Amino acid sequence: MKRIGLFGGTFNPIHFGHLRSAAEVRTRFMLDKVCFIPSALPPHKIPSGIADANDRLEMTQIAIKGYPEFFLSDVELNRQGPSYTIDTVKHFQSNQTEPVIFFLILGLDAFLEIDTWKSFKELFRVIPFIVMTRPGFKYGGIKDKFAVISDYLKTKISDGYIFSNEDSGYIHKIYQPVYILDVTPIDISSTNIRMLIEKKEPVSFLMPQEVELFIKNKGLYI
Ligand code: ATP
């Protein structure tokens, strides 16, 4: 069966933190492909300072060009209103001509906010998660990420989740597994890139050069 990772984000702009982490997830979980899905109006982010959806789509396209294991979806940009992951997952799961198993890829920072997402419990029923560690992200002062994730899952989702060493993640009788992957720590964020651009500081080597050029030519984030 085909294995596809769904990787959503604002990608405002896309950077090497996204790209390298997604590449490592792909290899480690033997995914055939990873789909990058730029979100329309991110429900959790303040809309100021967000580049136009088409620009974010184009930057993502430019960034993954030449890497056939990555592809792009504009499904969230073509939908009216804000992007809800549950709708996106259902879209993919119900539009396949061959059997595919989907995985939802996201960083630990995003994962620990999931209880604010629409129909979040349903998400745990319908799709397995791959949660990537993210440097610079503090878990409310607690050092051990497993303690934090375990507490989060048990209090917000279901206390039936148990850690499985073999699967390197949490498993449940009814809900889908939540896998945890330590990716190479790359401490880059879109916020930081936007701040550097605003301060007219160089942003080289934080993202593919073609993306940097696109931002420059379009005068984004200044
Ligand atoms: P911003 O700084 O604007 O919040 P961001 O850099 O977090 O943006 P997003 O587009 O919001 O980027 O991220 C999309 C997904 O990628 C999220 O699940 C996030 O956790 C993950 N992600 C972003 N940067 C990294 C990174 N450096 N390492 C691992 N995961 C990352």
mmCIF file of C-alpha atoms and ligand atoms in Angstrom:
data_model
loop_
_atom_site.group_PDB
_atom_site.id
_atom_site.type_symbol
_atom_site.label_atom_id
_atom_site.label_comp_id
_atom_site.label_asym_id
_atom_site.label_seq_id
_atom_site.Cartn_x
_atom_site.Cartn_y
_atom_site.Cartn_z
ATOM 1 C CA MET A 1 0.000 0.000 0.000
ATOM 2 C CA LYS A 2 1.182 3.496 -0.799
ATOM 3 C CA ARG A 3 2.244 5.656 2.155
ATOM 4 C CA ILE A 4 1.820 9.421 1.966
ATOM 5 C CA GLY A 5 2.633 12.096 4.535
ATOM 6 C CA LEU A 6 0.454 15.200 4.729
ATOM 7 C CA PHE A 7 2.444 18.196 5.884
ATOM 8 C CA GLY A 8 0.461 21.380 6.388
ATOM 9 C CA GLY A 9 1.742 24.777 7.386
ATOM 10 C CA THR A 10 1.614 28.458 6.759
ATOM 11 C CA PHE A 11 4.977 28.223 4.974
ATOM 12 C CA ASN A 12 5.365 31.965 5.392
ATOM 13 C CA PRO A 13 8.008 31.448 4.059
ATOM 14 C CA ILE A 14 9.065 27.812 3.676
ATOM 15 C CA HIS A 15 12.564 27.152 5.077
ATOM 16 C CA PHE A 16 15.155 24.393 5.573
ATOM 17 C CA GLY A 17 13.617 23.466 8.944
ATOM 18 C CA HIS A 18 10.474 22.349 7.097
ATOM 19 C CA LEU A 19 12.301 20.730 4.208
ATOM 20 C CA ARG A 20 14.960 18.755 6.054
ATOM 21 C CA SER A 21 12.534 17.547 8.749
ATOM 22 C CA ALA A 22 10.036 16.387 6.113
ATOM 23 C CA ALA A 23 12.815 14.578 4.240
ATOM 24 C CA GLU A 24 13.879 12.756 7.418
ATOM 25 C CA VAL A 25 10.293 11.787 8.222
ATOM 26 C CA ARG A 26 9.888 10.431 4.704
ATOM 27 C CA THR A 27 12.944 8.209 4.964
ATOM 28 C CA ARG A 28 12.330 7.025 8.518
ATOM 29 C CA PHE A 29 8.660 6.141 7.916
ATOM 30 C CA MET A 30 9.265 4.802 4.422
ATOM 31 C CA LEU A 31 6.776 7.213 2.907
ATOM 32 C CA ASP A 32 6.475 7.200 -0.851
ATOM 33 C CA LYS A 33 5.749 10.898 -0.880
ATOM 34 C CA VAL A 34 5.188 13.911 1.328
ATOM 35 C CA CYS A 35 2.536 16.418 0.334
ATOM 36 C CA PHE A 36 3.111 20.056 1.320
ATOM 37 C CA ILE A 37 -0.170 21.827 1.976
ATOM 38 C CA PRO A 38 -0.010 25.596 2.468
ATOM 39 C CA SER A 39 -2.931 26.788 4.571
ATOM 40 C CA ALA A 40 -5.320 29.561 3.580
ATOM 41 C CA LEU A 41 -6.248 31.645 6.599
ATOM 42 C CA PRO A 42 -4.422 29.961 9.441
ATOM 43 C CA PRO A 43 -7.011 29.826 12.196
ATOM 44 C CA HIS A 44 -4.345 30.072 14.916
ATOM 45 C CA LYS A 45 -2.195 32.829 13.569
ATOM 46 C CA ILE A 46 -2.810 36.534 13.458
ATOM 47 C CA PRO A 47 -3.354 37.367 9.794
ATOM 48 C CA SER A 48 -1.017 40.391 9.733
ATOM 49 C CA GLY A 49 2.374 39.752 8.096
ATOM 50 C CA ILE A 50 1.151 36.781 6.128
ATOM 51 C CA ALA A 51 2.205 36.723 2.519
ATOM 52 C CA ASP A 52 -0.460 36.256 -0.103
ATOM 53 C CA ALA A 53 -1.603 32.652 -0.393
ATOM 54 C CA ASN A 54 -0.451 32.399 -4.000
ATOM 55 C CA ASP A 55 3.010 33.647 -3.079
ATOM 56 C CA ARG A 56 3.279 31.063 -0.289
ATOM 57 C CA LEU A 57 2.126 28.397 -2.711
ATOM 58 C CA GLU A 58 4.685 29.482 -5.284
ATOM 59 C CA MET A 59 7.525 29.615 -2.749
ATOM 60 C CA THR A 60 6.663 26.095 -1.629
ATOM 61 C CA GLN A 61 6.575 24.927 -5.233
ATOM 62 C CA ILE A 62 9.971 26.487 -5.899
ATOM 63 C CA ALA A 63 11.441 24.939 -2.730
ATOM 64 C CA ILE A 64 10.439 21.365 -3.545
ATOM 65 C CA LYS A 65 11.208 21.519 -7.254
ATOM 66 C CA GLY A 66 13.591 18.769 -8.307
ATOM 67 C CA TYR A 67 12.700 16.530 -5.363
ATOM 68 C CA PRO A 68 10.105 14.102 -6.758
ATOM 69 C CA GLU A 69 9.265 12.628 -3.342
ATOM 70 C CA PHE A 70 7.723 15.962 -2.378
ATOM 71 C CA PHE A 71 4.616 17.409 -3.978
ATOM 72 C CA LEU A 72 2.323 20.333 -3.432
ATOM 73 C CA SER A 73 -1.405 20.601 -2.839
ATOM 74 C CA ASP A 74 -3.480 23.739 -3.150
ATOM 75 C CA VAL A 75 -6.551 22.081 -1.659
ATOM 76 C CA GLU A 76 -6.671 24.403 1.356
ATOM 77 C CA LEU A 77 -6.235 27.490 -0.774
ATOM 78 C CA ASN A 78 -9.105 26.466 -3.027
ATOM 79 C CA ARG A 79 -11.497 26.015 -0.152
ATOM 80 C CA GLN A 80 -13.565 28.908 1.144
ATOM 81 C CA GLY A 81 -12.632 30.297 4.538
ATOM 82 C CA PRO A 82 -10.038 29.101 7.024
ATOM 83 C CA SER A 83 -8.231 25.804 6.597
ATOM 84 C CA TYR A 84 -9.205 22.993 8.897
ATOM 85 C CA THR A 85 -6.976 19.939 8.901
ATOM 86 C CA ILE A 86 -9.880 17.562 9.442
ATOM 87 C CA ASP A 87 -11.406 18.683 6.115
ATOM 88 C CA THR A 88 -8.063 18.294 4.366
ATOM 89 C CA VAL A 89 -7.486 14.797 5.737
ATOM 90 C CA LYS A 90 -10.976 13.725 4.692
ATOM 91 C CA HIS A 91 -10.431 15.231 1.273
ATOM 92 C CA PHE A 92 -7.315 13.112 0.731
ATOM 93 C CA GLN A 93 -8.744 9.972 2.269
ATOM 94 C CA SER A 94 -11.850 10.037 0.101
ATOM 95 C CA ASN A 95 -10.233 10.978 -3.196
ATOM 96 C CA GLN A 96 -7.923 8.054 -3.933
ATOM 97 C CA THR A 97 -8.135 5.625 -6.783
ATOM 98 C CA GLU A 98 -5.767 3.159 -5.098
ATOM 99 C CA PRO A 99 -5.298 2.166 -1.435
ATOM 100 C CA VAL A 100 -3.186 4.729 0.408
ATOM 101 C CA ILE A 101 -2.294 5.097 4.060
ATOM 102 C CA PHE A 102 -1.935 8.726 5.097
ATOM 103 C CA PHE A 103 0.103 10.168 7.976
ATOM 104 C CA LEU A 104 -0.260 13.630 9.408
ATOM 105 C CA ILE A 105 3.136 15.285 9.884
ATOM 106 C CA LEU A 106 3.612 18.167 12.274
ATOM 107 C CA GLY A 107 6.098 19.726 14.657
ATOM 108 C CA LEU A 108 5.824 19.254 18.398
ATOM 109 C CA ASP A 109 4.937 22.930 18.921
ATOM 110 C CA ALA A 110 1.937 22.580 16.615
ATOM 111 C CA PHE A 111 0.988 19.205 18.064
ATOM 112 C CA LEU A 112 0.715 20.581 21.590
ATOM 113 C CA GLU A 113 -1.900 23.087 20.377
ATOM 114 C CA ILE A 114 -4.031 20.548 18.631
ATOM 115 C CA ASP A 115 -6.812 20.677 21.206
ATOM 116 C CA THR A 116 -7.649 24.128 19.771
ATOM 117 C CA TRP A 117 -8.240 22.654 16.296
ATOM 118 C CA LYS A 118 -11.637 21.905 14.826
ATOM 119 C CA SER A 119 -12.781 18.301 15.489
ATOM 120 C CA PHE A 120 -9.389 17.433 16.920
ATOM 121 C CA LYS A 121 -10.542 14.209 18.561
ATOM 122 C CA GLU A 122 -11.860 12.973 15.271
ATOM 123 C CA LEU A 123 -8.440 13.577 13.735
ATOM 124 C CA PHE A 124 -6.966 11.106 16.221
ATOM 125 C CA ARG A 125 -9.521 8.564 15.085
ATOM 126 C CA VAL A 126 -8.891 8.900 11.376
ATOM 127 C CA ILE A 127 -5.164 9.422 10.808
ATOM 128 C CA PRO A 128 -1.867 8.421 12.430
ATOM 129 C CA PHE A 129 0.367 11.306 13.499
ATOM 130 C CA ILE A 130 4.084 11.773 13.024
ATOM 131 C CA VAL A 131 5.311 14.396 15.461
ATOM 132 C CA MET A 132 8.741 15.924 14.789
ATOM 133 C CA THR A 133 10.805 17.431 17.562
ATOM 134 C CA ARG A 134 11.642 21.082 17.152
ATOM 135 C CA PRO A 135 14.642 22.895 18.661
ATOM 136 C CA GLY A 136 14.161 26.064 20.613
ATOM 137 C CA PHE A 137 10.743 24.905 21.655
ATOM 138 C CA LYS A 138 10.278 24.862 25.435
ATOM 139 C CA TYR A 139 7.756 22.526 26.933
ATOM 140 C CA GLY A 140 6.653 24.854 29.692
ATOM 141 C CA GLY A 141 9.928 24.360 31.548
ATOM 142 C CA ILE A 142 9.697 20.565 31.591
ATOM 143 C CA LYS A 143 12.733 18.948 29.983
ATOM 144 C CA ASP A 144 11.481 15.507 29.053
ATOM 145 C CA LYS A 145 9.397 15.708 25.885
ATOM 146 C CA PHE A 146 7.890 12.277 26.507
ATOM 147 C CA ALA A 147 6.516 13.417 29.861
ATOM 148 C CA VAL A 148 4.933 16.396 28.143
ATOM 149 C CA ILE A 149 3.492 14.451 25.203
ATOM 150 C CA SER A 150 2.226 11.675 27.396
ATOM 151 C CA ASP A 151 0.544 14.120 29.777
ATOM 152 C CA TYR A 152 -0.962 16.027 26.838
ATOM 153 C CA LEU A 153 -2.356 12.908 25.161
ATOM 154 C CA LYS A 154 -3.797 11.538 28.375
ATOM 155 C CA THR A 155 -5.445 14.768 29.492
ATOM 156 C CA LYS A 156 -6.607 16.184 26.159
ATOM 157 C CA ILE A 157 -7.220 13.157 23.983
ATOM 158 C CA SER A 158 -7.584 9.889 25.894
ATOM 159 C CA ASP A 159 -5.948 8.243 28.871
ATOM 160 C CA GLY A 160 -5.898 5.020 26.866
ATOM 161 C CA TYR A 161 -2.712 6.031 25.034
ATOM 162 C CA ILE A 162 0.327 3.994 26.041
ATOM 163 C CA PHE A 163 3.924 4.394 24.953
ATOM 164 C CA SER A 164 5.325 1.629 22.806
ATOM 165 C CA ASN A 165 9.101 1.417 22.523
ATOM 166 C CA GLU A 166 8.806 -0.849 19.548
ATOM 167 C CA ASP A 167 6.733 1.679 17.616
ATOM 168 C CA SER A 168 8.560 4.662 19.097
ATOM 169 C CA GLY A 169 5.248 6.289 19.743
ATOM 170 C CA TYR A 170 1.944 6.098 21.517
ATOM 171 C CA ILE A 171 -0.638 3.500 20.698
ATOM 172 C CA HIS A 172 -4.307 3.200 21.560
ATOM 173 C CA LYS A 173 -7.063 0.625 21.181
ATOM 174 C CA ILE A 174 -9.415 2.952 19.274
ATOM 175 C CA TYR A 175 -7.381 5.958 18.241
ATOM 176 C CA GLN A 176 -4.601 5.995 15.663
ATOM 177 C CA PRO A 177 -0.948 5.881 16.749
ATOM 178 C CA VAL A 178 1.077 9.007 17.476
ATOM 179 C CA TYR A 179 4.680 8.450 16.413
ATOM 180 C CA ILE A 180 7.471 10.675 17.689
ATOM 181 C CA LEU A 181 10.563 11.366 15.587
ATOM 182 C CA ASP A 182 13.704 13.137 16.699
ATOM 183 C CA VAL A 183 14.719 15.006 13.578
ATOM 184 C CA THR A 184 18.032 16.815 13.129
ATOM 185 C CA PRO A 185 17.503 19.998 15.134
ATOM 186 C CA ILE A 186 17.327 22.936 12.748
ATOM 187 C CA ASP A 187 16.485 26.050 14.684
ATOM 188 C CA ILE A 188 14.889 28.058 11.877
ATOM 189 C CA SER A 189 11.433 29.599 12.009
ATOM 190 C CA SER A 190 9.466 31.649 9.508
ATOM 191 C CA THR A 191 8.967 34.304 12.199
ATOM 192 C CA ASN A 192 12.704 34.692 12.549
ATOM 193 C CA ILE A 193 13.176 34.930 8.772
ATOM 194 C CA ARG A 194 10.492 37.627 8.520
ATOM 195 C CA MET A 195 12.150 39.563 11.344
ATOM 196 C CA LEU A 196 15.537 39.425 9.638
ATOM 197 C CA ILE A 197 14.056 40.661 6.361
ATOM 198 C CA GLU A 198 12.312 43.503 8.136
ATOM 199 C CA LYS A 199 15.623 44.483 9.723
ATOM 200 C CA LYS A 200 17.271 44.219 6.278
ATOM 201 C CA GLU A 201 19.601 41.489 7.499
ATOM 202 C CA PRO A 202 20.706 38.617 5.235
ATOM 203 C CA VAL A 203 18.653 35.433 5.195
ATOM 204 C CA SER A 204 20.996 33.294 3.113
ATOM 205 C CA PHE A 205 21.236 29.577 3.920
ATOM 206 C CA LEU A 206 17.968 29.529 5.875
ATOM 207 C CA MET A 207 15.953 28.493 2.826
ATOM 208 C CA PRO A 208 16.608 27.499 -0.800
ATOM 209 C CA GLN A 209 18.252 30.307 -2.710
ATOM 210 C CA GLU A 210 15.439 30.416 -5.262
ATOM 211 C CA VAL A 211 12.948 31.114 -2.479
ATOM 212 C CA GLU A 212 15.162 33.870 -1.151
ATOM 213 C CA LEU A 213 15.287 35.405 -4.642
ATOM 214 C CA PHE A 214 11.514 35.175 -5.005
ATOM 215 C CA ILE A 215 11.047 37.038 -1.708
ATOM 216 C CA LYS A 216 13.511 39.689 -2.796
ATOM 217 C CA ASN A 217 11.984 40.175 -6.247
ATOM 218 C CA LYS A 218 8.468 40.397 -4.868
ATOM 219 C CA GLY A 219 9.494 42.596 -1.964
ATOM 220 C CA LEU A 220 7.823 40.315 0.593
ATOM 221 C CA TYR A 221 8.050 40.854 4.349
ATOM 222 C CA ILE A 222 9.607 44.299 4.181
HETATM 223 P P1 ATP B 1 6.022 30.756 12.202
HETATM 224 O O1 ATP B 1 7.373 31.102 12.752
HETATM 225 O O2 ATP B 1 5.437 31.789 11.280
HETATM 226 O O3 ATP B 1 5.062 30.290 13.271
HETATM 227 P P2 ATP B 1 6.964 28.118 11.398
HETATM 228 O O4 ATP B 1 8.416 28.284 11.108
HETATM 229 O O5 ATP B 1 6.567 27.492 12.697
HETATM 230 O O6 ATP B 1 6.222 29.509 11.218
HETATM 231 P P3 ATP B 1 4.848 26.782 9.954
HETATM 232 O O7 ATP B 1 4.568 26.969 8.513
HETATM 233 O O8 ATP B 1 3.908 27.339 10.937
HETATM 234 O O9 ATP B 1 6.342 27.341 10.191
HETATM 235 O O10 ATP B 1 5.128 25.261 10.264
HETATM 236 C C1 ATP B 1 4.496 24.196 9.630
HETATM 237 C C2 ATP B 1 4.852 22.925 10.382
HETATM 238 O O11 ATP B 1 6.272 22.704 10.349
HETATM 239 C C3 ATP B 1 4.477 22.962 11.870
HETATM 240 O O12 ATP B 1 3.942 21.699 12.213
HETATM 241 C C4 ATP B 1 5.793 23.209 12.567
HETATM 242 O O13 ATP B 1 5.817 22.653 13.855
HETATM 243 C C5 ATP B 1 6.799 22.519 11.650
HETATM 244 N N1 ATP B 1 8.114 23.162 11.684
HETATM 245 C C6 ATP B 1 8.397 24.438 11.345
HETATM 246 N N2 ATP B 1 9.701 24.695 11.480
HETATM 247 C C7 ATP B 1 10.278 23.560 11.938
HETATM 248 C C8 ATP B 1 11.627 23.197 12.294
HETATM 249 N N3 ATP B 1 12.623 24.082 12.226
HETATM 250 N N4 ATP B 1 11.867 21.922 12.711
HETATM 251 C C9 ATP B 1 10.839 21.041 12.799
HETATM 252 N N5 ATP B 1 9.537 21.315 12.484
HETATM 253 C C10 ATP B 1 9.261 22.555 12.060
#
